[in-house]
Coordinates of C-alpha atoms in Angstrom, one line a residue:
M1398 CA 0.0 0.0 0.0
V1399 CA 2.8 2.4 1.0
L1400 CA 4.6 1.5 -2.3
V1401 CA 1.5 2.3 -4.3
I1402 CA 1.1 5.7 -2.6
A1403 CA 4.8 6.4 -3.1
V1404 CA 4.6 5.6 -6.8
S1405 CA 1.5 7.8 -7.1
V1406 CA 3.1 10.7 -5.4
Y1407 CA 6.2 10.3 -7.6
C1408 CA 4.1 10.2 -10.8
Y1409 CA 2.2 13.3 -9.8
W1410 CA 5.4 15.1 -8.9
R1411 CA 7.0 14.2 -12.2
K1412 CA 3.9 15.2 -14.2
S1413 CA 3.8 18.6 -12.3
Q1414 CA 7.5 19.1 -13.0
Q1415 CA 7.0 18.3 -16.7
A1416 CA 4.0 20.7 -16.9
E1417 CA 6.1 23.4 -15.2
R1418 CA 8.9 22.9 -17.7
E1419 CA 6.5 23.0 -20.7
Y1420 CA 5.0 26.2 -19.2
E1421 CA 8.4 27.9 -18.9
K1422 CA 9.4 26.7 -22.4
I1423 CA 6.3 28.1 -24.0
K1424 CA 6.7 31.3 -22.0
S1425 CA 10.3 31.6 -23.2
Q1426 CA 9.3 30.9 -26.8
L1427 CA 6.6 33.6 -26.6
E1428 CA 9.0 36.1 -25.2
G1429 CA 11.4 35.2 -28.1
L1430 CA 8.6 35.8 -30.6
E1431 CA 7.7 39.1 -29.0
E1432 CA 11.4 40.2 -29.1
S1433 CA 11.6 39.3 -32.8
V1434 CA 8.7 41.6 -33.6
R1435 CA 9.5 44.4 -31.0
D1436 CA 11.2 46.7 -33.5
R1437 CA 8.3 46.2 -36.0
C1438 CA 5.8 47.0 -33.2
K1439 CA 7.6 50.2 -32.3
K1440 CA 7.5 51.4 -35.9
E1441 CA 3.9 50.3 -36.4
F1442 CA 2.9 52.1 -33.1
T1443 CA 4.7 55.3 -34.2
D1444 CA 3.0 55.2 -37.6
L1445 CA -0.3 54.5 -35.9
M1446 CA 0.1 57.5 -33.6
I1447 CA 1.0 59.8 -36.5
E1448 CA -1.9 58.6 -38.6
M1449 CA -4.4 58.9 -35.7
E1450 CA -3.2 62.4 -34.7
D1451 CA -6.0 64.0 -36.8
Q1452 CA -8.6 61.8 -35.3
T1453 CA -7.2 62.4 -31.7
N1454 CA -7.5 66.2 -32.4
D1455 CA -11.2 65.5 -33.4
V1456 CA -11.8 63.8 -30.0
H1457 CA -10.3 66.8 -28.2
E1458 CA -12.3 69.4 -30.3
A1459 CA -15.7 67.6 -30.5
G1460 CA -15.4 65.4 -27.4
T1461 CA -15.8 61.6 -27.2
P1462 CA -19.1 60.7 -29.0
V1463 CA -20.8 59.4 -26.0
L1464 CA -24.5 58.6 -26.6
D1465 CA -27.2 60.4 -24.6
Y1466 CA -28.7 58.6 -21.6
K1467 CA -31.8 57.3 -23.3
T1468 CA -30.0 55.9 -26.3
Y1469 CA -27.5 54.3 -23.9
T1470 CA -30.2 52.6 -21.9
D1471 CA -32.1 51.5 -25.0
R1472 CA -29.0 49.8 -26.4
V1473 CA -27.9 48.2 -23.2
F1474 CA -31.3 46.9 -22.2
F1475 CA -33.2 46.4 -25.4
L1476 CA -30.9 46.2 -28.4
P1477 CA -29.9 42.6 -27.5
S1478 CA -33.6 41.6 -27.5
K1479 CA -35.0 39.5 -30.3
D1480 CA -36.6 42.5 -32.0
G1481 CA -33.4 44.6 -31.8
D1482 CA -33.7 48.2 -33.0
K1483 CA -37.4 47.5 -33.9
D1484 CA -38.2 46.8 -30.2
V1485 CA -41.1 48.9 -29.1
M1486 CA -38.9 50.3 -26.2
V1487 CA -36.4 51.6 -28.8
T1488 CA -39.0 53.0 -31.2
G1489 CA -41.3 54.3 -28.5
R1490 CA -44.4 53.7 -30.5
L1491 CA -47.5 52.1 -28.9
D1492 CA -50.2 50.7 -31.1
I1493 CA -53.2 52.1 -29.2
P1494 CA -56.4 53.2 -31.0
E1495 CA -56.8 56.9 -30.7
P1496 CA -60.3 56.8 -29.1
R1497 CA -58.9 54.7 -26.3
R1498 CA -55.5 56.3 -25.8
Q1499 CA -56.6 58.6 -22.9
V1500 CA -58.2 55.7 -21.0
V1501 CA -55.3 53.4 -21.5
E1502 CA -52.7 56.0 -20.5
Q1503 CA -54.7 56.8 -17.3
A1504 CA -54.9 53.1 -16.5
L1505 CA -51.1 52.7 -17.1
Y1506 CA -50.4 55.5 -14.6
Q1507 CA -52.6 53.6 -12.1
F1508 CA -50.5 50.5 -12.8
S1509 CA -47.4 52.6 -12.1
N1510 CA -48.8 53.4 -8.7
L1511 CA -49.4 49.7 -8.1
L1512 CA -45.8 48.9 -9.0
N1513 CA -44.8 51.4 -6.4
S1514 CA -46.4 49.2 -3.8
K1515 CA -43.6 47.0 -2.4
S1516 CA -46.0 44.3 -1.5
F1517 CA -47.5 44.2 -5.0
L1518 CA -44.1 44.3 -6.8
I1519 CA -42.5 41.5 -4.7
N1520 CA -45.5 39.3 -5.2
F1521 CA -45.5 40.1 -9.0
I1522 CA -41.8 39.2 -9.4
H1523 CA -42.1 36.0 -7.3
T1524 CA -45.1 34.9 -9.3
L1525 CA -43.4 35.4 -12.6
E1526 CA -40.2 33.7 -11.5
N1527 CA -42.2 30.6 -10.4
Q1528 CA -43.5 30.1 -13.9
R1529 CA -41.7 27.4 -15.7
E1530 CA -42.1 29.0 -19.1
F1531 CA -40.7 32.3 -17.9
S1532 CA -37.3 31.9 -19.5
A1533 CA -34.0 33.5 -18.5
R1534 CA -34.2 35.8 -21.6
A1535 CA -37.7 36.9 -20.5
K1536 CA -36.5 37.6 -16.9
V1537 CA -33.7 39.8 -18.2
Y1538 CA -36.1 41.7 -20.5
F1539 CA -38.6 42.1 -17.7
A1540 CA -35.9 43.5 -15.4
S1541 CA -34.9 46.0 -18.0
L1542 CA -38.5 47.1 -18.4
L1543 CA -38.8 47.4 -14.6
T1544 CA -35.7 49.6 -14.5
V1545 CA -37.2 52.0 -17.0
A1546 CA -40.6 52.0 -15.5
L1547 CA -39.3 52.7 -12.0
H1548 CA -36.5 55.1 -13.1
G1549 CA -38.3 58.0 -11.5
K1550 CA -37.9 56.4 -8.1
L1551 CA -34.5 54.7 -8.2
E1552 CA -34.3 54.8 -4.4
Y1553 CA -37.4 52.6 -4.2
Y1554 CA -36.2 50.4 -7.0
T1555 CA -32.8 49.9 -5.2
D1556 CA -34.7 48.9 -2.0
I1557 CA -36.6 46.3 -4.0
M1558 CA -33.3 45.0 -5.5
R1559 CA -31.8 44.8 -2.0
T1560 CA -34.8 42.8 -0.7
L1561 CA -34.6 40.3 -3.6
F1562 CA -30.9 40.1 -3.4
L1563 CA -31.0 39.2 0.3
E1564 CA -33.6 36.5 -0.5
L1565 CA -31.3 35.1 -3.2
L1566 CA -28.2 35.1 -1.0
E1567 CA -30.1 33.2 1.7
Q1568 CA -30.9 30.5 -0.8
Y1569 CA -27.3 30.1 -1.9
V1570 CA -26.0 30.1 1.6
V1571 CA -28.4 27.4 2.6
A1572 CA -27.4 25.4 -0.4
K1573 CA -23.7 26.0 0.6
N1574 CA -22.6 27.3 -2.8
P1575 CA -22.5 31.1 -2.4
K1576 CA -19.8 31.5 -5.1
L1577 CA -22.4 30.7 -7.8
M1578 CA -24.8 33.5 -6.7
L1579 CA -23.9 36.1 -9.3
R1580 CA -22.5 33.8 -12.0
R1581 CA -25.4 34.0 -14.4
P1582 CA -28.3 36.5 -14.8
R1583 CA -31.3 34.5 -13.8
G1584 CA -33.7 37.1 -12.8
V1585 CA -34.6 40.6 -11.6
P1586 CA -32.0 40.7 -8.7
Y1587 CA -29.2 40.4 -11.3
S1588 CA -30.3 43.5 -13.2
L1589 CA -29.2 46.2 -10.9
P1590 CA -29.2 49.6 -12.7
S1591 CA -26.1 49.8 -14.8
V1592 CA -23.7 52.7 -14.0
L1593 CA -22.4 54.9 -16.8
P1594 CA -18.7 54.6 -17.5
Q1595 CA -16.4 56.9 -15.6
D1596 CA -15.4 60.0 -17.5
S1597 CA -11.8 58.9 -17.1
A1598 CA -12.5 55.6 -18.9
G1599 CA -14.7 56.9 -21.8
E1600 CA -11.9 58.5 -23.8
P1601 CA -9.3 55.7 -23.4
L1602 CA -12.0 53.1 -24.5
Y1603 CA -12.9 55.2 -27.5
K1604 CA -9.2 55.6 -28.5
L1605 CA -8.7 51.9 -28.1
F1606 CA -11.7 51.2 -30.5
K1607 CA -10.4 53.8 -33.0
A1608 CA -6.8 52.3 -32.8
I1609 CA -8.1 48.8 -33.5
K1610 CA -10.3 50.0 -36.4
H1611 CA -7.4 52.0 -37.9
Q1612 CA -4.9 49.2 -37.6
V1613 CA -7.4 46.6 -39.1
E1614 CA -8.1 48.8 -42.1
K1615 CA -4.4 49.3 -42.9
G1616 CA -4.3 45.8 -44.3
P1617 CA -6.6 43.6 -46.4
V1618 CA -10.0 42.6 -45.0
D1619 CA -11.9 39.8 -46.7
A1620 CA -15.4 41.3 -47.0
V1621 CA -17.0 37.8 -47.4
Q1622 CA -15.1 35.8 -44.8
K1623 CA -14.8 38.7 -42.4
K1624 CA -11.1 38.0 -41.8
A1625 CA -8.3 40.6 -41.6
K1626 CA -4.5 40.6 -42.0
Y1627 CA -4.2 42.7 -38.9
T1628 CA -6.2 41.3 -36.0
L1629 CA -5.8 40.0 -32.4
N1630 CA -8.1 37.1 -33.1
D1631 CA -6.6 33.9 -34.6
T1632 CA -10.0 32.7 -35.9
G1633 CA -10.4 36.1 -37.7
L1634 CA -6.9 36.1 -39.2
L1635 CA -6.6 36.2 -42.9
G1636 CA -4.3 33.2 -43.4
D1637 CA -3.2 33.7 -47.0
D1638 CA -0.8 36.4 -48.0
V1639 CA -2.7 38.8 -50.2
E1640 CA -0.9 41.2 -52.5
Y1641 CA -2.1 44.7 -52.0
A1642 CA -1.0 48.4 -52.4
P1643 CA -2.1 51.5 -50.5
L1644 CA -3.7 54.2 -52.6
T1645 CA -4.7 57.8 -51.9
V1646 CA -7.8 58.8 -53.9
S1647 CA -9.3 62.3 -54.2
V1648 CA -13.0 62.3 -53.5
I1649 CA -15.4 65.0 -54.6
V1650 CA -18.9 65.0 -52.9
Q1651 CA -21.4 65.9 -55.5
D1652 CA -23.7 68.9 -54.9
E1653 CA -21.7 70.0 -51.8
G1654 CA -19.3 72.2 -53.6
A1655 CA -16.4 71.2 -51.3
D1656 CA -12.8 70.7 -52.4
A1657 CA -11.5 67.2 -53.2
I1658 CA -10.8 65.2 -50.0
P1659 CA -7.8 62.8 -49.9
V1660 CA -8.8 59.3 -48.6
K1661 CA -6.5 56.4 -48.0
V1662 CA -7.7 53.1 -49.4
L1663 CA -6.3 49.8 -50.6
N1664 CA -6.4 48.5 -54.2
C1665 CA -7.8 45.2 -52.9
D1666 CA -10.8 47.0 -51.1
T1667 CA -14.2 46.2 -52.4
I1668 CA -16.3 49.1 -53.6
S1669 CA -18.4 49.0 -50.4
Q1670 CA -15.2 49.0 -48.3
V1671 CA -14.0 52.1 -50.3
K1672 CA -17.3 53.8 -49.7
E1673 CA -17.1 53.1 -46.0
K1674 CA -13.6 54.6 -45.8
I1675 CA -14.7 57.6 -47.8
I1676 CA -17.8 58.2 -45.6
D1677 CA -15.6 57.8 -42.5
Q1678 CA -13.3 60.5 -43.7
V1679 CA -15.7 62.9 -45.4
Y1680 CA -18.3 62.9 -42.6
R1681 CA -16.0 62.4 -39.6
G1682 CA -17.1 65.8 -38.1
Q1683 CA -20.7 64.6 -37.9
P1684 CA -22.2 62.0 -35.5
C1685 CA -21.9 58.5 -37.0
S1686 CA -25.7 58.0 -36.7
C1687 CA -26.1 60.8 -39.3
W1688 CA -23.7 59.3 -41.9
P1689 CA -25.1 58.0 -45.1
R1690 CA -25.2 54.2 -45.5
P1691 CA -22.8 52.8 -48.1
D1692 CA -25.7 51.4 -50.1
S1693 CA -27.3 54.9 -50.2
V1694 CA -24.4 56.5 -52.2
V1695 CA -22.9 55.9 -55.6
L1696 CA -19.2 56.0 -56.4
E1697 CA -18.2 57.1 -59.8
W1698 CA -14.8 57.1 -61.5
R1699 CA -14.0 59.3 -64.5
P1700 CA -10.7 58.1 -66.0
G1701 CA -11.3 60.1 -69.1
S1702 CA -14.2 61.5 -71.0
T1703 CA -16.4 58.6 -69.9
A1704 CA -17.8 58.0 -66.4
Q1705 CA -18.0 54.6 -64.8
I1706 CA -20.1 53.6 -61.8
L1707 CA -18.2 51.4 -59.4
S1708 CA -20.1 48.5 -57.9
D1709 CA -19.4 45.4 -55.8
L1710 CA -21.0 43.2 -58.4
D1711 CA -21.8 44.0 -62.1
L1712 CA -21.5 42.6 -65.6
T1713 CA -17.7 42.9 -65.5
S1714 CA -17.3 40.8 -62.3
Q1715 CA -14.8 38.0 -62.7
R1716 CA -16.4 34.5 -62.9
E1717 CA -14.9 31.1 -62.3
G1718 CA -17.6 28.4 -62.8
R1719 CA -20.2 29.0 -60.1
W1720 CA -17.9 31.5 -58.3
K1721 CA -18.2 35.2 -58.8
R1722 CA -15.5 37.6 -57.4
V1723 CA -16.4 40.8 -55.7
N1724 CA -15.1 43.8 -57.6
T1725 CA -12.2 45.8 -56.1
L1726 CA -10.4 49.0 -57.1
M1727 CA -7.7 46.7 -58.7
H1728 CA -10.4 45.1 -60.8
Y1729 CA -11.4 48.5 -62.2
N1730 CA -7.7 49.5 -62.5
V1731 CA -8.2 52.5 -60.3
R1732 CA -4.7 53.9 -59.6
D1733 CA -3.1 56.1 -56.9
G1734 CA -4.2 59.7 -57.2
A1735 CA -7.5 58.9 -59.1
T1736 CA -10.5 61.2 -58.6
L1737 CA -13.7 59.6 -57.4
I1738 CA -17.2 61.3 -57.2
L1739 CA -19.5 60.4 -54.3
S1740 CA -23.2 61.1 -54.9
K1741 CA -26.6 60.1 -53.5
V1742 CA -28.3 57.1 -55.0
G1743 CA -30.7 58.0 -57.8
V1744 CA -33.0 55.4 -59.5
S1745 CA -31.6 56.2 -62.9
Q1746 CA -28.0 55.7 -61.6
Q1747 CA -28.4 52.0 -60.6
P1748 CA -27.6 49.6 -63.4
E1749 CA -29.8 46.5 -63.5
D1750 CA -27.0 44.2 -62.5
S1751 CA -25.4 46.6 -60.0
Q1752 CA -25.6 45.6 -56.4
Q1753 CA -24.2 47.7 -53.6
D1754 CA -24.6 45.1 -50.9
L1755 CA -22.3 42.2 -50.4
P1756 CA -23.4 38.6 -50.0
G1757 CA -24.6 37.9 -46.5
E1758 CA -26.5 41.2 -46.5
R1759 CA -28.8 40.5 -49.5
H1760 CA -28.6 36.9 -50.6
A1761 CA -31.9 37.3 -52.5
L1762 CA -30.2 39.7 -55.0
L1763 CA -27.8 37.0 -56.2
E1764 CA -28.6 34.0 -58.3
E1765 CA -28.7 30.9 -56.2
E1766 CA -26.1 29.0 -58.3
N1767 CA -23.5 31.8 -57.8
R1768 CA -21.1 31.8 -54.9
V1769 CA -19.2 35.0 -54.1
W1770 CA -15.7 35.5 -52.8
H1771 CA -13.4 38.5 -52.3
L1772 CA -9.7 37.8 -51.4
V1773 CA -9.6 34.1 -50.5
R1774 CA -11.8 31.3 -51.7
P1775 CA -12.9 29.1 -48.8
A1776 CA -10.3 26.3 -48.4
E1777 CA -12.8 23.4 -48.4
E1778 CA -14.2 24.7 -51.7
V1779 CA -10.9 24.9 -53.6
D1780 CA -10.4 21.2 -53.8
E1781 CA -12.8 19.1 -51.8
G1782 CA -11.1 15.9 -52.8
K1783 CA -7.7 17.0 -51.7
S1784 CA -9.0 18.2 -48.3
K1785 CA -10.6 14.8 -47.6
R1786 CA -7.2 13.1 -48.2
G1787 CA -5.4 15.3 -45.6
S1788 CA -2.3 13.6 -44.3
V1789 CA -0.4 13.9 -41.1
K1790 CA 2.3 15.9 -43.0
E1791 CA -0.3 18.3 -44.2
K1792 CA -1.6 18.8 -40.6
E1793 CA 2.0 19.5 -39.4
R1794 CA 2.4 22.0 -42.1
T1795 CA -0.8 23.7 -41.2
K1796 CA 0.3 23.9 -37.5
A1797 CA 3.7 25.4 -38.6
I1798 CA 1.9 28.0 -40.7
T1799 CA -0.4 28.8 -37.7
E1800 CA 2.7 29.4 -35.5
I1801 CA 4.1 31.7 -38.1
Y1802 CA 0.9 33.7 -38.1
L1803 CA 1.1 34.0 -34.3
T1804 CA 4.0 36.5 -34.9
R1805 CA 1.5 38.6 -36.9
L1806 CA -0.9 38.5 -33.9
L1807 CA 1.9 39.5 -31.6
S1808 CA 2.9 42.3 -33.9
V1809 CA -0.7 43.7 -33.8
K1810 CA -0.8 43.2 -30.1
G1811 CA 2.5 45.1 -29.6
T1812 CA 1.2 48.0 -31.8
L1813 CA -2.0 48.3 -29.8
Q1814 CA -0.5 47.6 -26.3
Q1815 CA -0.3 51.2 -25.2
F1816 CA -4.0 51.7 -25.9
V1817 CA -4.9 48.5 -24.1
D1818 CA -2.8 49.5 -21.1
N1819 CA -4.4 53.0 -21.0
F1820 CA -7.9 51.5 -20.9
F1821 CA -7.0 49.0 -18.1
H1822 CA -5.5 51.8 -16.1
S1823 CA -8.4 54.1 -16.7
V1824 CA -10.9 51.5 -15.3
L1825 CA -8.8 49.9 -12.6
A1826 CA -6.3 52.6 -11.4
P1827 CA -6.8 53.3 -7.7
G1828 CA -6.7 57.1 -8.0
H1829 CA -9.7 57.5 -10.3
A1830 CA -13.2 58.4 -9.2
V1831 CA -15.5 55.4 -8.4
P1832 CA -19.3 55.9 -8.8
P1833 CA -21.1 55.9 -5.4
A1834 CA -23.2 53.0 -6.5
V1835 CA -20.1 50.8 -6.9
K1836 CA -18.7 51.7 -3.5
Y1837 CA -22.2 51.2 -1.9
F1838 CA -22.8 47.8 -3.5
F1839 CA -19.3 46.5 -2.8
D1840 CA -19.6 47.4 0.8
F1841 CA -23.0 45.7 0.9
L1842 CA -21.4 42.5 -0.5
D1843 CA -18.6 42.7 2.2
E1844 CA -21.3 43.2 4.9
Q1845 CA -23.3 40.2 3.7
A1846 CA -20.2 38.0 3.6
E1847 CA -19.3 39.0 7.2
K1848 CA -22.9 38.5 8.4
H1849 CA -23.1 35.0 6.9
N1850 CA -19.6 34.2 8.1
I1851 CA -18.2 33.7 4.6
Q1852 CA -14.5 33.8 5.2
D1853 CA -13.4 32.6 1.8
E1854 CA -12.0 35.7 0.1
D1855 CA -12.5 34.1 -3.4
T1856 CA -16.3 34.2 -2.9
V1857 CA -16.5 37.9 -2.3
H1858 CA -14.0 38.5 -5.1
I1859 CA -16.2 36.5 -7.5
W1860 CA -19.3 38.4 -6.4
K1861 CA -17.7 41.7 -7.1
T1862 CA -16.2 40.5 -10.4
N1863 CA -19.5 39.2 -11.7
S1864 CA -21.4 42.3 -10.6
L1865 CA -19.2 45.0 -12.2
P1866 CA -16.2 44.1 -14.4
L1867 CA -17.9 41.1 -16.1
R1868 CA -21.5 42.5 -16.2
F1869 CA -20.6 46.0 -17.2
W1870 CA -17.1 46.5 -18.6
V1871 CA -16.8 43.3 -20.6
N1872 CA -20.2 44.1 -22.1
I1873 CA -19.1 47.6 -23.1
L1874 CA -15.8 46.3 -24.4
K1875 CA -17.5 43.9 -26.7
N1876 CA -20.2 46.4 -27.6
P1877 CA -18.7 49.9 -27.7
H1878 CA -21.7 51.0 -29.8
F1879 CA -23.7 50.7 -26.5
I1880 CA -22.1 53.9 -25.2
F1881 CA -20.5 55.6 -28.3
D1882 CA -22.1 56.7 -31.5
V1883 CA -20.0 54.4 -33.7
H1884 CA -20.5 51.5 -36.1
V1885 CA -18.5 48.3 -35.1
H1886 CA -17.5 46.0 -38.0
E1887 CA -17.2 42.3 -37.4
V1888 CA -13.4 42.3 -37.9
V1889 CA -13.0 45.0 -35.2
D1890 CA -15.4 43.1 -32.9
A1891 CA -13.2 40.0 -33.2
S1892 CA -10.2 41.9 -31.8
L1893 CA -12.3 43.6 -29.1
S1894 CA -13.5 40.2 -28.0
V1895 CA -9.9 39.1 -27.3
I1896 CA -9.3 42.2 -25.1
A1897 CA -12.6 41.5 -23.3
Q1898 CA -11.5 37.9 -22.7
T1899 CA -8.2 39.2 -21.3
F1900 CA -10.1 41.5 -19.0
M1901 CA -12.2 38.6 -17.8
D1902 CA -9.1 36.5 -17.2
A1903 CA -7.5 39.4 -15.2
C1904 CA -10.6 39.4 -12.9
T1905 CA -10.3 35.7 -12.0
R1906 CA -7.9 34.4 -9.3
T1907 CA -7.5 31.1 -11.1
E1908 CA -4.0 30.7 -12.5
H1909 CA -3.9 29.6 -16.1
K1910 CA -1.0 27.4 -17.0
L1911 CA 0.1 27.7 -20.6
S1912 CA 0.4 24.8 -22.9
R1913 CA 0.6 24.4 -26.7
D1914 CA -3.2 23.9 -26.7
S1915 CA -3.9 27.2 -24.9
P1916 CA -6.2 29.7 -26.7
S1917 CA -4.3 32.3 -28.6
N1918 CA -5.6 35.2 -26.5
K1919 CA -4.1 33.6 -23.4
L1920 CA -0.8 33.1 -25.2
L1921 CA -0.8 36.7 -26.5
Y1922 CA -1.3 38.3 -23.1
A1923 CA 0.6 35.7 -21.0
K1924 CA 3.2 38.3 -20.0
E1925 CA 0.7 41.1 -19.0
I1926 CA -1.9 39.0 -17.2
S1927 CA -0.2 38.9 -13.8
T1928 CA 0.1 42.7 -13.9
Y1929 CA -3.6 43.1 -14.8
K1930 CA -4.6 40.6 -12.1
K1931 CA -2.8 42.7 -9.5
M1932 CA -4.5 45.9 -10.8
V1933 CA -7.9 44.2 -10.2
E1934 CA -6.9 43.2 -6.6
D1935 CA -5.6 46.7 -5.9
Y1936 CA -8.8 48.2 -7.4
Y1937 CA -11.0 46.1 -5.0
K1938 CA -8.7 46.9 -2.1
G1939 CA -8.8 50.6 -2.9
I1940 CA -12.6 50.7 -3.0
R1941 CA -12.8 48.9 0.4
Q1942 CA -10.6 51.6 1.9
M1943 CA -12.7 54.5 0.5
V1944 CA -15.0 56.5 2.8
Q1945 CA -18.3 54.7 3.2
V1946 CA -21.3 55.9 1.2
S1947 CA -24.2 56.4 3.6
D1948 CA -27.8 55.4 2.7
Q1949 CA -28.7 59.1 2.7
D1950 CA -25.9 59.9 0.3
M1951 CA -26.8 57.0 -2.0
N1952 CA -30.4 58.0 -2.1
T1953 CA -29.4 61.6 -2.9
H1954 CA -27.3 60.3 -5.8
L1955 CA -30.0 58.1 -7.1
A1956 CA -32.6 60.9 -6.8
E1957 CA -30.3 63.2 -8.9
I1958 CA -30.1 60.5 -11.7
S1959 CA -33.9 60.1 -11.6
R1960 CA -34.4 63.8 -12.0
A1961 CA -31.8 64.2 -14.7
H1962 CA -33.0 61.4 -17.0
T1963 CA -36.4 60.0 -16.3
D1964 CA -38.3 62.4 -18.6
S1965 CA -36.2 61.2 -21.6
L1966 CA -37.1 57.5 -21.2
N1967 CA -40.1 55.7 -22.6
T1968 CA -41.7 55.1 -19.2
L1969 CA -45.3 54.7 -20.5
V1970 CA -44.2 52.2 -23.1
A1971 CA -42.3 50.2 -20.4
L1972 CA -45.5 50.2 -18.2
H1973 CA -47.5 48.9 -21.2
Q1974 CA -45.0 46.1 -21.8
L1975 CA -44.9 45.2 -18.2
Y1976 CA -48.6 44.9 -18.1
Q1977 CA -48.4 42.2 -20.9
Y1978 CA -46.8 39.9 -18.2
T1979 CA -49.7 40.7 -15.9
Q1980 CA -52.1 39.8 -18.6
K1981 CA -50.3 36.6 -19.4
Y1982 CA -50.2 35.4 -15.7
Y1983 CA -53.2 37.2 -14.5
D1984 CA -54.8 34.4 -12.5
E1985 CA -51.6 33.4 -10.8
I1986 CA -50.9 37.0 -9.8
I1987 CA -54.4 37.5 -8.4
N1988 CA -54.1 34.3 -6.4
A1989 CA -50.8 35.4 -4.9
L1990 CA -52.1 38.7 -3.9
E1991 CA -55.3 37.2 -2.3
E1992 CA -53.1 34.8 -0.3
D1993 CA -50.8 37.6 1.0
P1994 CA -52.2 39.3 4.2
A1995 CA -50.4 42.6 3.5
A1996 CA -51.8 42.6 -0.1
Q1997 CA -55.3 41.8 1.2
K1998 CA -55.2 44.7 3.6
M1999 CA -54.3 47.1 0.8
Q2000 CA -56.8 45.5 -1.6
L2001 CA -54.1 45.1 -4.2
A2002 CA -56.0 42.3 -6.1
F2003 CA -59.1 44.6 -6.5
R2004 CA -56.9 47.5 -7.7
L2005 CA -55.3 45.2 -10.3
Q2006 CA -58.7 44.0 -11.5
Q2007 CA -59.9 47.6 -12.0
I2008 CA -56.7 48.4 -14.0
A2009 CA -57.3 45.2 -16.1
A2010 CA -60.8 46.2 -16.8
A2011 CA -59.7 49.6 -18.1
L2012 CA -56.8 48.4 -20.2
E2013 CA -58.6 45.4 -21.7
N2014 CA -61.9 47.3 -22.2
K2015 CA -63.9 44.7 -20.3
V2016 CA -66.3 44.6 -17.3
T2017 CA -64.8 43.4 -14.1
D2018 CA -66.4 40.7 -11.9
L2019 CA -66.5 43.0 -8.9

């Protein structure tokens, strides 16, 4: 028996030593790769800073394009819904017959008064959460509606959240798994009102987004496969070496009488990509939401006495069997210094076979038998037979190629590193202002841990991480259009996702040992992750040492937010949408209210029946 234990311990020790040696070897190899691209990174970073100087000046002159409060809440709460920007909370349009509008609005205000009864609201929420068909997605959407509906009384709403949170905590403590409490958004208690980003973090995040966008656009981007030469994401990396040349074209905007504007493009850009770069440059002084769409403008080239409309697909497009290649500037032989004319779309300007949209946006415009490609044909389509006969040698070659492309990822990472560091410092640096809501909530978590005798520091760390960095900052990193007036391309989103994952890794206390099978994002930021982890620890420690925010100060802060922004929100629409849940689970809610002594005393069931009668235009039983 002793021999077996000794052998087991020895095997474990040897395996640990082997893993440690492999970790150190990979770390050394990565440092070597980074060293090999260091000079290139310095040059690329210098070039990037020079090229971004004009845009940085725009930021200082016009300010960071932060969205207004209503648009911000619409995008955070309702843009991810199944209806997206057509959601009634975003449009603000209620389909109510005009003769009944006054009666309905009056009934909705009465429903608002009912929601301001704590006894009613707690029963309402509990009843919904007990319904099996009330999905996790529906719970999050319901919580978002409730946040808007009660925005005028955020102090009251926060008290409701506190009550629900304490109930939830009790359940997890009894089940002896408190670490899992805030892991996934399962209901209303998880949807605490989001805080707007600190002023100190807004500009660094915007500059990080612009730097990624600028760096991505410096190299070829496959418009069909959504892959780029310059990216942080290995799955979004354009594997093949594509020949290309930078061009500077002069753009004249028709009917605006302005001078020709120089715009940098690539000769391998599709016409839609060229349009986007032109629009980005020509209209950069205006909000992005006011820019014309690429498919709403026409690009014309006049090489001589004749004019030619440039399109992604037309009768001149290159065909190879079933494949059709998207047109580029190279296809039209547009050269450096050429003059292009941008004009609004007119019916007479659109040739019958001209399509401004790429495949994936309007499949219906293309013939079914045609397949479209831009820079690289999908590998499995080039020679299906050859791919099926893949050998071990081929796989080894593929792996070698992947490792070569890792240096390209490292090069992009090195170029953007200063922008990434600036963002991390702006969010996590101890000297920066922390919103009162964050200090108040973190102290509340510390108090609950002490009250329930939770001595495991990892538990409280996980609570704080899941409530702020992962719930807010990671969401904003992945979706900068939630707070900025910008358009995020998929190729830019791919790199942002890598930085967001690094931010998530920095917030965990788990040590990730590197191996050859580790995800590329962990390999890319292996050297920085320990520094970022310490920043998170120091951030939490700094908040703990701050002066406590009293209940009175917190309520004053919430009242100021309510006064400043409630009038701009679609409160009435939120109330109407919330009532749909009341209508769907009407009997269950009435039963819950009739069984609750406090609700009986206030006749809450009767009040709900009266509201239902007015809203649904029917006679009540009472």
